[in-house]
Amino acid sequence: MAMANNKTQCFTCNKEKITFPCEGCSKRFCLLHLTEHQQILNEELHHIINDYDQFKQRIDEQKQNPQNHSLLKQINQWERDSIEKIQQKAQNRRENLIQFSQAFIDDIEKRFKDLSELVKQIHGEDEFNEINLNYLKNQLIEIKEELNNSSNISIQQDSQSFINEISIIISKKPKFKKWKQNAITVAGGNGRGQELNQLNNPIGIFIDTKKNIFIADFENDRIFKWKCNAKEGQIIAGGNGKGNRMNQLNSPADMIVDQQNYSIIIADCANRRVIQWWNQNQHILIHNIDCHSLAMDKNGFLYVSDRVKNEVRRWKMEENSRGIVVAGGNEKGNQLNQLDCPTFIFIDEDQSVYVSDRENHRVMKWSKGAKEGRVVAGGNGQGKDLNQLFYPQGVIVDHFRQIYVADWGNDRVMRWSEGKDEGEIIVGGNGEGNQSNQLEHPCGLSFDDEGNLYVADTWNHRIEKFEIIL
């Protein structure tokens, strides 16, 4: 009986031998040349590691010297040529530029660190092939190109005014971030109720640096603090039954958390007041206001949306005044100087006010001192198309002026780039339901310091966390 011939041709020496396949290149090598092939791959990996080390040094240099941005010289020259009145504006623009640049570098650095960890893992396990190496090389090339093309910020001056206005213009935004479509329930999710592991129509939320979640538990008349990875929450305001006593709340919809002073400012909706809780002491800041949402700017001014007067007012915390109207205030309507049931608000670095104009199915932006706003999301009637919203609620604007909206009636969260005619769905939008990829009337939105997205999934009585994807 003849012996079976299990020999094949070696790719390197072209001789008939017992050969072994390489899964990366799909070629077969004899034992001698397979070892040689692996040595070549090892050398290539070391070259890639050296490239990663050099690129990390560039990131560190730029991260340590954000003040070296060339456009700062233009701002400084503009400041010297202008009068003393606009010096504060120049300082604001410096902060904007550094903030934009730092956010860009932080994003590049995070992606680079993740790739570096992958290189270490591959090197440590000593199991890799051409597919792995090509992936690593392509990823490094991609983020190198992004860093090389980071000069996407320019200066724009408005020559129409007596003193030239100056602005930071982002001409090319960084890569759009994405999130996993299946969420993790991080608070509630145990049915509707008032136990410490339950929520009842949560509305506004806030995430602190330790990833603790603060929740306006609307129907339970309390403010909840749910520690990261905890099985239940703790009551930090209200929770003494529905009522208007100082230690009670009645349908709170939103809050501002001052982590340094352990103070919470609450929109106590049904009691028509804004109340501050501090170490279990209470103080009413604003009486007789149909408040829904709150925000605070970098100067400590408080902003409150009024659903009945269809306006947003700015208040000085230390003064007992009527506040100043900064958006709406021209009766209910759908004109650019009007609002119809404003809900959530967001204040940017320039003190521009973004308002979820609920009944008009749009988000409006009112620049500081403006007599009317402009539509930055929706505004094409009630609907589910990408240029429409349906009762918008929570709104957040990032450093690149991308607007995130909780599209309540469409059970989705959308992102709109300012000036674009359409938005995009980033999570939800899979029909009303309680599955991990579904929402049911989302309201509050918040990001943690890693960019994970938290959504108050109101009618599912839970807080959902959508993890960011690089």
CSV table of C-alpha atoms in Angstrom, one decimal:
chain,number,residue,atom,x,y,z
A,1,MET,CA,0.0,0.0,0.0
A,2,ALA,CA,1.5,3.4,-1.1
A,3,MET,CA,2.2,6.0,1.5
A,4,ALA,CA,0.0,9.1,1.2
A,5,ASN,CA,1.8,12.2,-0.1
A,6,ASN,CA,1.0,15.1,2.2
A,7,LYS,CA,3.7,17.4,0.9
A,8,THR,CA,3.0,20.7,-0.8
A,9,GLN,CA,5.1,23.4,-2.3
A,10,CYS,CA,6.7,26.0,0.1
A,11,PHE,CA,6.0,29.6,-1.1
A,12,THR,CA,9.6,30.7,-0.4
A,13,CYS,CA,11.8,27.8,-1.6
A,14,ASN,CA,9.3,26.3,-4.0
A,15,LYS,CA,10.2,22.8,-2.8
A,16,GLU,CA,7.8,20.0,-2.1
A,17,LYS,CA,7.8,19.7,1.7
A,18,ILE,CA,5.5,19.4,4.7
A,19,THR,CA,4.2,23.0,4.9
A,20,PHE,CA,2.1,25.1,7.3
A,21,PRO,CA,-0.4,27.8,6.4
A,22,CYS,CA,-0.1,31.5,7.4
A,23,GLU,CA,-3.7,32.7,8.2
A,24,GLY,CA,-2.8,36.3,7.4
A,25,CYS,CA,-1.5,35.9,3.8
A,26,SER,CA,-3.0,32.4,3.1
A,27,LYS,CA,0.4,31.1,1.9
A,28,ARG,CA,2.1,27.9,2.9
A,29,PHE,CA,5.7,27.6,4.2
A,30,CYS,CA,8.0,24.8,5.2
A,31,LEU,CA,9.0,24.9,8.9
A,32,LEU,CA,12.3,26.8,8.1
A,33,HIS,CA,10.7,29.5,6.1
A,34,LEU,CA,7.6,29.8,8.3
A,35,THR,CA,10.0,30.8,11.1
A,36,GLU,CA,11.7,33.2,8.8
A,37,HIS,CA,8.3,34.6,7.7
A,38,GLN,CA,7.4,35.1,11.4
A,39,GLN,CA,10.7,37.0,12.0
A,40,ILE,CA,9.8,39.4,9.1
A,41,LEU,CA,6.4,40.0,10.7
A,42,ASN,CA,8.0,40.7,14.1
A,43,GLU,CA,10.3,43.3,12.5
A,44,GLU,CA,7.4,45.0,10.9
A,45,LEU,CA,5.5,45.1,14.2
A,46,HIS,CA,8.5,46.8,15.9
A,47,HIS,CA,8.5,49.4,13.1
A,48,ILE,CA,4.8,50.1,13.8
A,49,ILE,CA,5.5,50.3,17.6
A,50,ASN,CA,8.3,52.9,16.9
A,51,ASP,CA,5.8,54.9,14.8
A,52,TYR,CA,3.3,54.8,17.6
A,53,ASP,CA,5.9,56.0,20.1
A,54,GLN,CA,6.9,58.9,17.9
A,55,PHE,CA,3.3,59.9,17.3
A,56,LYS,CA,2.6,59.8,21.1
A,57,GLN,CA,5.4,62.3,21.5
A,58,ARG,CA,3.8,64.6,19.1
A,59,ILE,CA,0.5,64.4,20.9
A,60,ASP,CA,2.2,65.1,24.3
A,61,GLU,CA,3.9,68.1,22.9
A,62,GLN,CA,0.7,69.6,21.5
A,63,LYS,CA,-1.3,68.7,24.7
A,64,GLN,CA,1.3,70.4,26.9
A,65,ASN,CA,1.4,73.6,24.8
A,66,PRO,CA,-2.1,74.4,23.7
A,67,GLN,CA,-1.2,78.1,24.0
A,68,ASN,CA,1.0,77.8,21.0
A,69,HIS,CA,-1.8,77.8,18.5
A,70,SER,CA,-1.0,80.2,15.6
A,71,LEU,CA,-4.4,81.8,15.5
A,72,LEU,CA,-3.9,83.2,19.0
A,73,LYS,CA,-1.5,85.8,17.5
A,74,GLN,CA,-4.3,87.1,15.3
A,75,ILE,CA,-6.6,87.4,18.3
A,76,ASN,CA,-3.9,89.2,20.3
A,77,GLN,CA,-3.2,91.6,17.4
A,78,TRP,CA,-7.0,92.3,17.1
A,79,GLU,CA,-7.1,93.0,20.8
A,80,ARG,CA,-4.2,95.6,20.7
A,81,ASP,CA,-5.8,97.4,17.7
A,82,SER,CA,-9.2,97.6,19.4
A,83,ILE,CA,-10.5,99.6,22.3
A,84,GLU,CA,-10.6,98.5,26.0
A,85,LYS,CA,-14.3,97.8,25.8
A,86,ILE,CA,-13.8,94.6,23.8
A,87,GLN,CA,-10.9,93.1,25.8
A,88,GLN,CA,-13.3,90.7,27.6
A,89,LYS,CA,-14.6,89.5,24.3
A,90,ALA,CA,-11.0,88.7,23.2
A,91,GLN,CA,-10.4,86.6,26.4
A,92,ASN,CA,-13.6,84.7,25.7
A,93,ARG,CA,-12.4,83.8,22.2
A,94,ARG,CA,-9.1,82.7,23.5
A,95,GLU,CA,-10.9,80.3,25.8
A,96,ASN,CA,-13.0,79.1,22.9
A,97,LEU,CA,-10.0,78.4,20.7
A,98,ILE,CA,-8.1,76.5,23.4
A,99,GLN,CA,-11.3,74.6,24.3
A,100,PHE,CA,-11.9,73.5,20.7
A,101,SER,CA,-8.2,72.6,20.1
A,102,GLN,CA,-8.0,70.7,23.4
A,103,ALA,CA,-11.2,68.8,22.7
A,104,PHE,CA,-9.7,67.8,19.3
A,105,ILE,CA,-6.4,66.7,20.8
A,106,ASP,CA,-8.1,64.8,23.7
A,107,ASP,CA,-10.2,62.9,21.1
A,108,ILE,CA,-7.1,62.0,19.1
A,109,GLU,CA,-5.2,61.0,22.3
A,110,LYS,CA,-8.0,58.7,23.5
A,111,ARG,CA,-8.2,56.9,20.2
A,112,PHE,CA,-4.4,56.6,20.1
A,113,LYS,CA,-4.3,55.1,23.7
A,114,ASP,CA,-6.8,52.5,22.7
A,115,LEU,CA,-4.8,51.5,19.7
A,116,SER,CA,-1.6,51.4,21.7
A,117,GLU,CA,-3.2,49.0,24.1
A,118,LEU,CA,-4.2,46.9,21.2
A,119,VAL,CA,-0.6,46.9,20.0
A,120,LYS,CA,0.6,45.8,23.4
A,121,GLN,CA,-2.0,43.1,23.6
A,122,ILE,CA,-1.0,41.7,20.1
A,123,HIS,CA,2.7,41.9,21.0
A,124,GLY,CA,2.2,40.2,24.3
A,125,GLU,CA,0.1,37.4,23.0
A,126,ASP,CA,2.5,36.9,20.0
A,127,GLU,CA,-0.4,35.9,17.9
A,128,PHE,CA,-0.8,38.1,14.9
A,129,ASN,CA,-0.7,38.2,11.1
A,130,GLU,CA,-0.8,40.6,8.1
A,131,ILE,CA,-4.5,41.4,8.7
A,132,ASN,CA,-3.7,42.6,12.2
A,133,LEU,CA,-0.7,44.6,11.1
A,134,ASN,CA,-2.5,46.2,8.2
A,135,TYR,CA,-5.3,47.2,10.5
A,136,LEU,CA,-2.8,48.8,13.0
A,137,LYS,CA,-1.0,50.7,10.2
A,138,ASN,CA,-4.2,52.0,8.6
A,139,GLN,CA,-5.6,53.2,12.0
A,140,LEU,CA,-2.3,55.0,12.7
A,141,ILE,CA,-2.4,56.6,9.2
A,142,GLU,CA,-6.0,57.7,9.8
A,143,ILE,CA,-5.4,59.5,13.1
A,144,LYS,CA,-2.1,61.0,11.8
A,145,GLU,CA,-4.0,62.5,8.9
A,146,GLU,CA,-6.6,63.9,11.4
A,147,LEU,CA,-3.9,65.5,13.5
A,148,ASN,CA,-2.1,66.9,10.4
A,149,ASN,CA,-5.4,68.4,9.2
A,150,SER,CA,-6.3,69.9,12.6
A,151,SER,CA,-5.9,73.4,11.2
A,152,ASN,CA,-9.6,73.6,10.5
A,153,ILE,CA,-10.2,76.6,12.7
A,154,SER,CA,-10.3,80.1,11.3
A,155,ILE,CA,-11.1,83.7,12.3
A,156,GLN,CA,-14.2,85.5,11.1
A,157,GLN,CA,-14.7,89.2,11.8
A,158,ASP,CA,-18.0,91.1,11.3
A,159,SER,CA,-17.2,94.5,9.7
A,160,GLN,CA,-20.8,95.7,9.9
A,161,SER,CA,-20.6,96.8,13.5
A,162,PHE,CA,-18.7,99.9,14.7
A,163,ILE,CA,-16.2,97.8,16.6
A,164,ASN,CA,-15.4,94.6,14.6
A,165,GLU,CA,-16.9,91.4,16.1
A,166,ILE,CA,-14.5,88.4,16.1
A,167,SER,CA,-15.4,84.8,16.2
A,168,ILE,CA,-13.8,81.3,16.1
A,169,ILE,CA,-15.0,79.4,13.1
A,170,ILE,CA,-14.7,75.6,12.9
A,171,SER,CA,-14.6,74.8,9.1
A,172,LYS,CA,-14.1,71.0,9.6
A,173,LYS,CA,-15.6,69.1,12.5
A,174,PRO,CA,-13.9,66.1,14.0
A,175,LYS,CA,-15.2,62.7,13.2
A,176,PHE,CA,-18.8,62.3,14.3
A,177,LYS,CA,-19.0,60.1,17.4
A,178,LYS,CA,-21.2,57.1,17.6
A,179,TRP,CA,-22.7,55.1,20.4
A,180,LYS,CA,-23.7,51.5,20.9
A,181,GLN,CA,-27.3,51.0,19.9
A,182,ASN,CA,-28.1,48.6,22.8
A,183,ALA,CA,-28.2,50.5,26.1
A,184,ILE,CA,-27.4,49.5,29.6
A,185,THR,CA,-30.0,50.4,32.3
A,186,VAL,CA,-28.1,52.2,35.0
A,187,ALA,CA,-31.1,53.4,37.2
A,188,GLY,CA,-34.6,52.2,37.6
A,189,GLY,CA,-35.8,49.7,35.1
A,190,ASN,CA,-37.8,47.8,37.8
A,191,GLY,CA,-41.2,49.0,36.7
A,192,ARG,CA,-43.1,52.1,37.7
A,193,GLY,CA,-43.1,52.7,41.5
A,194,GLN,CA,-41.7,54.6,44.5
A,195,GLU,CA,-39.3,52.1,46.0
A,196,LEU,CA,-35.7,53.0,46.1
A,197,ASN,CA,-34.9,50.8,43.1
A,198,GLN,CA,-37.8,52.3,41.1
A,199,LEU,CA,-38.6,55.5,39.2
A,200,ASN,CA,-41.8,57.1,38.1
A,201,ASN,CA,-41.5,59.2,34.9
A,202,PRO,CA,-37.9,60.6,35.3
A,203,ILE,CA,-37.5,63.9,33.4
A,204,GLY,CA,-34.2,65.8,34.0
A,205,ILE,CA,-30.9,64.1,34.7
A,206,PHE,CA,-27.3,65.1,35.5
A,207,ILE,CA,-24.1,63.0,35.6
A,208,ASP,CA,-21.2,64.1,37.9
A,209,THR,CA,-17.5,63.3,37.4
A,210,LYS,CA,-17.9,60.1,39.4
A,211,LYS,CA,-20.7,58.9,37.1
A,212,ASN,CA,-23.3,59.3,39.8
A,213,ILE,CA,-26.7,60.1,38.3
A,214,PHE,CA,-29.0,62.8,39.7
A,215,ILE,CA,-32.6,62.4,38.6
A,216,ALA,CA,-35.7,64.6,38.7
A,217,ASP,CA,-38.2,61.7,39.6
A,218,PHE,CA,-41.2,63.6,38.4
A,219,GLU,CA,-44.2,61.6,39.6
A,220,ASN,CA,-42.5,60.5,42.9
A,221,ASP,CA,-41.9,64.2,43.8
A,222,ARG,CA,-38.3,63.7,44.7
A,223,ILE,CA,-34.7,64.2,43.5
A,224,PHE,CA,-32.8,61.0,43.4
A,225,LYS,CA,-29.0,60.4,43.5
A,226,TRP,CA,-28.1,57.0,42.0
A,227,LYS,CA,-24.5,56.1,42.6
A,228,CYS,CA,-22.5,54.5,39.8
A,229,ASN,CA,-23.3,50.7,39.7
A,230,ALA,CA,-25.7,50.9,42.6
A,231,LYS,CA,-28.8,48.7,42.8
A,232,GLU,CA,-30.9,51.5,44.2
A,233,GLY,CA,-30.9,55.3,44.7
A,234,GLN,CA,-31.1,57.7,47.6
A,235,ILE,CA,-33.4,60.6,48.1
A,236,ILE,CA,-31.6,63.9,48.4
A,237,ALA,CA,-34.5,66.3,48.1
A,238,GLY,CA,-38.3,65.9,48.5
A,239,GLY,CA,-39.6,62.4,49.0
A,240,ASN,CA,-42.0,63.6,51.8
A,241,GLY,CA,-45.1,63.3,49.8
A,242,LYS,CA,-46.7,65.6,47.2
A,243,GLY,CA,-47.1,69.1,48.7
A,244,ASN,CA,-46.0,72.7,48.9
A,245,ARG,CA,-44.3,72.7,52.3
A,246,MET,CA,-40.6,73.7,52.2
A,247,ASN,CA,-39.5,70.0,52.6
A,248,GLN,CA,-41.8,68.8,49.8
A,249,LEU,CA,-41.8,68.9,46.1
A,250,ASN,CA,-44.6,68.7,43.5
A,251,SER,CA,-43.7,67.3,40.1
A,252,PRO,CA,-40.0,68.4,39.8
A,253,ALA,CA,-38.9,68.4,36.2
A,254,ASP,CA,-35.3,69.6,36.3
A,255,MET,CA,-32.4,70.5,38.5
A,256,ILE,CA,-28.9,72.1,38.6
A,257,VAL,CA,-26.4,70.3,40.9
A,258,ASP,CA,-23.5,72.3,42.5
A,259,GLN,CA,-21.2,69.5,43.4
A,260,GLN,CA,-18.8,71.8,45.3
A,261,ASN,CA,-21.4,73.3,47.6
A,262,TYR,CA,-23.7,70.3,47.8
A,263,SER,CA,-26.5,72.5,46.6
A,264,ILE,CA,-29.4,71.6,44.3
A,265,ILE,CA,-31.6,74.1,42.4
A,266,ILE,CA,-34.9,72.5,41.5
A,267,ALA,CA,-37.7,73.4,39.0
A,268,ASP,CA,-40.6,72.6,41.3
A,269,CYS,CA,-43.1,72.7,38.5
A,270,ALA,CA,-46.6,72.1,40.1
A,271,ASN,CA,-45.6,74.4,43.0
A,272,ARG,CA,-44.7,77.1,40.5
A,273,ARG,CA,-41.4,77.9,42.1
A,274,VAL,CA,-37.7,77.5,41.8
A,275,ILE,CA,-36.3,76.2,45.1
A,276,GLN,CA,-32.8,75.6,46.4
A,277,TRP,CA,-31.9,72.7,48.7
A,278,TRP,CA,-28.6,73.0,50.6
A,279,ASN,CA,-27.7,70.5,53.4
A,280,GLN,CA,-31.5,69.7,53.9
A,281,ASN,CA,-32.2,73.5,54.2
A,282,GLN,CA,-34.6,75.0,51.6
A,283,HIS,CA,-34.8,78.5,50.1
A,284,ILE,CA,-37.2,79.7,47.5
A,285,LEU,CA,-35.3,81.6,44.7
A,286,ILE,CA,-38.3,82.4,42.4
A,287,HIS,CA,-42.0,82.5,43.2
A,288,ASN,CA,-45.0,82.2,40.9
A,289,ILE,CA,-43.3,80.9,37.8
A,290,ASP,CA,-44.5,78.0,35.5
A,291,CYS,CA,-41.0,76.6,35.4
A,292,HIS,CA,-39.9,73.6,33.5
A,293,SER,CA,-36.2,73.6,32.9
A,294,LEU,CA,-33.1,75.3,34.4
A,295,ALA,CA,-29.6,76.2,33.2
A,296,MET,CA,-26.7,78.2,34.5
A,297,ASP,CA,-24.0,80.0,32.5
A,298,LYS,CA,-20.3,80.4,33.3
A,299,ASN,CA,-21.0,83.7,35.1
A,300,GLY,CA,-23.5,82.2,37.5
A,301,PHE,CA,-26.7,83.5,36.0
A,302,LEU,CA,-29.7,81.3,36.3
A,303,TYR,CA,-32.0,80.6,33.3
A,304,VAL,CA,-35.5,79.4,33.6
A,305,SER,CA,-38.0,78.3,30.9
A,306,ASP,CA,-41.7,79.4,31.6
A,307,ARG,CA,-44.2,77.1,29.8
A,308,VAL,CA,-47.2,79.5,30.2
A,309,LYS,CA,-45.5,82.8,29.4
A,310,ASN,CA,-43.6,81.1,26.6
A,311,GLU,CA,-40.3,82.7,27.5
A,312,VAL,CA,-36.9,82.1,29.0
A,313,ARG,CA,-35.6,84.5,31.6
A,314,ARG,CA,-32.2,85.1,33.1
A,315,TRP,CA,-31.9,85.8,36.8
A,316,LYS,CA,-29.1,87.0,39.0
A,317,MET,CA,-28.9,84.6,41.9
A,318,GLU,CA,-28.3,87.3,44.5
A,319,GLU,CA,-31.1,89.6,43.4
A,320,ASN,CA,-34.8,89.4,44.0
A,321,SER,CA,-35.9,90.7,40.6
A,322,ARG,CA,-38.2,89.8,37.8
A,323,GLY,CA,-35.4,88.6,35.6
A,324,ILE,CA,-34.6,89.5,32.0
A,325,VAL,CA,-36.3,87.9,29.0
A,326,VAL,CA,-33.7,86.3,26.8
A,327,ALA,CA,-35.9,84.2,24.5
A,328,GLY,CA,-39.6,84.5,23.6
A,329,GLY,CA,-41.8,86.7,25.7
A,330,ASN,CA,-44.0,87.8,22.7
A,331,GLU,CA,-47.0,85.6,23.5
A,332,LYS,CA,-47.6,82.1,22.2
A,333,GLY,CA,-46.8,81.6,18.5
A,334,ASN,CA,-44.6,80.2,15.8
A,335,GLN,CA,-42.8,83.3,14.6
A,336,LEU,CA,-39.1,83.7,15.1
A,337,ASN,CA,-39.6,86.0,18.1
A,338,GLN,CA,-42.1,83.6,19.7
A,339,LEU,CA,-42.2,80.2,21.5
A,340,ASP,CA,-44.9,77.7,22.3
A,341,CYS,CA,-44.4,75.7,25.5
A,342,PRO,CA,-40.6,75.9,25.9
A,343,THR,CA,-39.2,73.0,27.8
A,344,PHE,CA,-35.5,72.2,28.1
A,345,ILE,CA,-32.8,74.8,27.6
A,346,PHE,CA,-29.0,74.9,27.1
A,347,ILE,CA,-26.6,77.9,27.5
A,348,ASP,CA,-23.4,77.9,25.5
A,349,GLU,CA,-20.1,79.8,26.2
A,350,ASP,CA,-21.4,82.9,24.4
A,351,GLN,CA,-24.6,83.0,26.5
A,352,SER,CA,-26.6,82.0,23.5
A,353,VAL,CA,-29.8,80.2,24.6
A,354,TYR,CA,-31.0,77.0,22.9
A,355,VAL,CA,-34.7,76.2,23.6
A,356,SER,CA,-36.7,73.1,22.9
A,357,ASP,CA,-39.8,74.8,21.5
A,358,ARG,CA,-42.1,71.8,22.2
A,359,GLU,CA,-45.4,72.7,20.5
A,360,ASN,CA,-43.6,74.2,17.5
A,361,HIS,CA,-41.6,70.9,17.1
A,362,ARG,CA,-38.3,72.8,16.8
A,363,VAL,CA,-35.2,73.9,18.7
A,364,MET,CA,-34.4,77.6,18.6
A,365,LYS,CA,-31.2,79.4,19.2
A,366,TRP,CA,-31.3,83.0,20.6
A,367,SER,CA,-28.0,84.8,20.5
A,368,LYS,CA,-27.2,87.1,23.5
A,369,GLY,CA,-29.2,90.3,23.2
A,370,ALA,CA,-31.1,89.1,20.1
A,371,LYS,CA,-34.7,90.2,19.5
A,372,GLU,CA,-35.6,86.9,17.7
A,373,GLY,CA,-34.2,83.4,17.4
A,374,ARG,CA,-33.5,81.1,14.6
A,375,VAL,CA,-34.4,77.5,14.0
A,376,VAL,CA,-31.4,75.1,14.4
A,377,ALA,CA,-33.4,71.8,14.5
A,378,GLY,CA,-36.8,70.7,13.2
A,379,GLY,CA,-39.2,73.5,12.3
A,380,ASN,CA,-40.8,71.5,9.5
A,381,GLY,CA,-44.0,70.6,11.4
A,382,GLN,CA,-44.7,67.5,13.5
A,383,GLY,CA,-43.3,64.3,12.0
A,384,LYS,CA,-40.7,61.6,11.9
A,385,ASP,CA,-38.7,62.5,8.9
A,386,LEU,CA,-35.0,63.5,9.4
A,387,ASN,CA,-35.9,67.2,9.0
A,388,GLN,CA,-38.7,67.0,11.6
A,389,LEU,CA,-39.2,66.7,15.4
A,390,PHE,CA,-42.2,65.6,17.5
A,391,TYR,CA,-42.4,67.4,20.8
A,392,PRO,CA,-38.6,67.9,21.4
A,393,GLN,CA,-37.4,67.8,25.0
A,394,GLY,CA,-33.8,67.5,26.3
A,395,VAL,CA,-31.2,69.5,24.4
A,396,ILE,CA,-27.4,69.6,24.7
A,397,VAL,CA,-24.9,71.5,22.5
A,398,ASP,CA,-21.2,70.3,22.3
A,399,HIS,CA,-18.1,72.3,21.7
A,400,PHE,CA,-18.5,71.9,17.9
A,401,ARG,CA,-22.0,73.3,17.9
A,402,GLN,CA,-23.6,69.9,17.3
A,403,ILE,CA,-27.1,69.9,18.8
A,404,TYR,CA,-28.4,66.7,20.5
A,405,VAL,CA,-32.2,66.5,21.0
A,406,ALA,CA,-34.4,64.1,22.8
A,407,ASP,CA,-37.2,63.6,20.2
A,408,TRP,CA,-39.9,62.7,22.6
A,409,GLY,CA,-42.7,61.8,20.3
A,410,ASN,CA,-40.5,59.8,17.9
A,411,ASP,CA,-38.8,57.8,20.7
A,412,ARG,CA,-35.3,58.7,19.5
A,413,VAL,CA,-32.3,61.0,20.2
A,414,MET,CA,-31.1,63.1,17.2
A,415,ARG,CA,-28.0,65.1,16.4
A,416,TRP,CA,-28.2,68.2,14.2
A,417,SER,CA,-25.2,70.2,12.9
A,418,GLU,CA,-26.1,73.9,13.0
A,419,GLY,CA,-27.0,75.1,9.6
A,420,LYS,CA,-28.0,71.7,8.2
A,421,ASP,CA,-31.5,70.9,6.9
A,422,GLU,CA,-31.6,67.5,8.4
A,423,GLY,CA,-30.5,65.7,11.6
A,424,GLU,CA,-29.5,62.1,12.2
A,425,ILE,CA,-30.7,59.5,14.6
A,426,ILE,CA,-27.9,58.5,17.0
A,427,VAL,CA,-29.9,56.2,19.4
A,428,GLY,CA,-33.4,54.8,19.5
A,429,GLY,CA,-35.7,55.3,16.6
A,430,ASN,CA,-36.6,51.6,16.6
A,431,GLY,CA,-40.2,52.1,17.6
A,432,GLU,CA,-41.8,52.6,21.0
A,433,GLY,CA,-40.8,49.8,23.4
A,434,ASN,CA,-38.6,48.7,26.4
A,435,GLN,CA,-35.9,46.7,24.6
A,436,SER,CA,-32.3,47.8,25.0
A,437,ASN,CA,-32.4,49.5,21.6
A,438,GLN,CA,-35.7,51.2,22.2
A,439,LEU,CA,-37.0,54.2,24.0
A,440,GLU,CA,-40.4,55.4,25.1
A,441,HIS,CA,-40.7,59.2,25.2
A,442,PRO,CA,-37.2,60.2,26.2
A,443,CYS,CA,-36.7,63.5,28.0
A,444,GLY,CA,-33.5,64.5,29.8
A,445,LEU,CA,-30.1,64.0,28.2
A,446,SER,CA,-26.6,64.1,29.7
A,447,PHE,CA,-23.0,63.1,28.8
A,448,ASP,CA,-20.4,61.8,31.2
A,449,ASP,CA,-16.7,62.9,30.9
A,450,GLU,CA,-16.0,59.9,28.6
A,451,GLY,CA,-18.7,60.9,26.2
A,452,ASN,CA,-21.2,58.1,27.1
A,453,LEU,CA,-24.8,59.2,26.5
A,454,TYR,CA,-27.4,59.0,29.3
A,455,VAL,CA,-31.1,59.2,28.4
A,456,ALA,CA,-34.1,59.6,30.8
A,457,ASP,CA,-36.3,57.0,29.2
A,458,THR,CA,-39.4,58.5,30.8
A,459,TRP,CA,-42.2,56.1,30.1
A,460,ASN,CA,-40.0,53.1,30.7
A,461,HIS,CA,-39.2,54.6,34.1
A,462,ARG,CA,-35.4,54.1,33.7
A,463,ILE,CA,-32.2,55.8,32.8
A,464,GLU,CA,-30.3,54.3,29.9
A,465,LYS,CA,-26.6,54.5,29.2
A,466,PHE,CA,-25.4,54.3,25.6
A,467,GLU,CA,-21.7,53.6,25.5
A,468,ILE,CA,-19.5,55.6,23.1
A,469,ILE,CA,-17.7,53.8,20.2
A,470,LEU,CA,-14.4,55.2,18.9
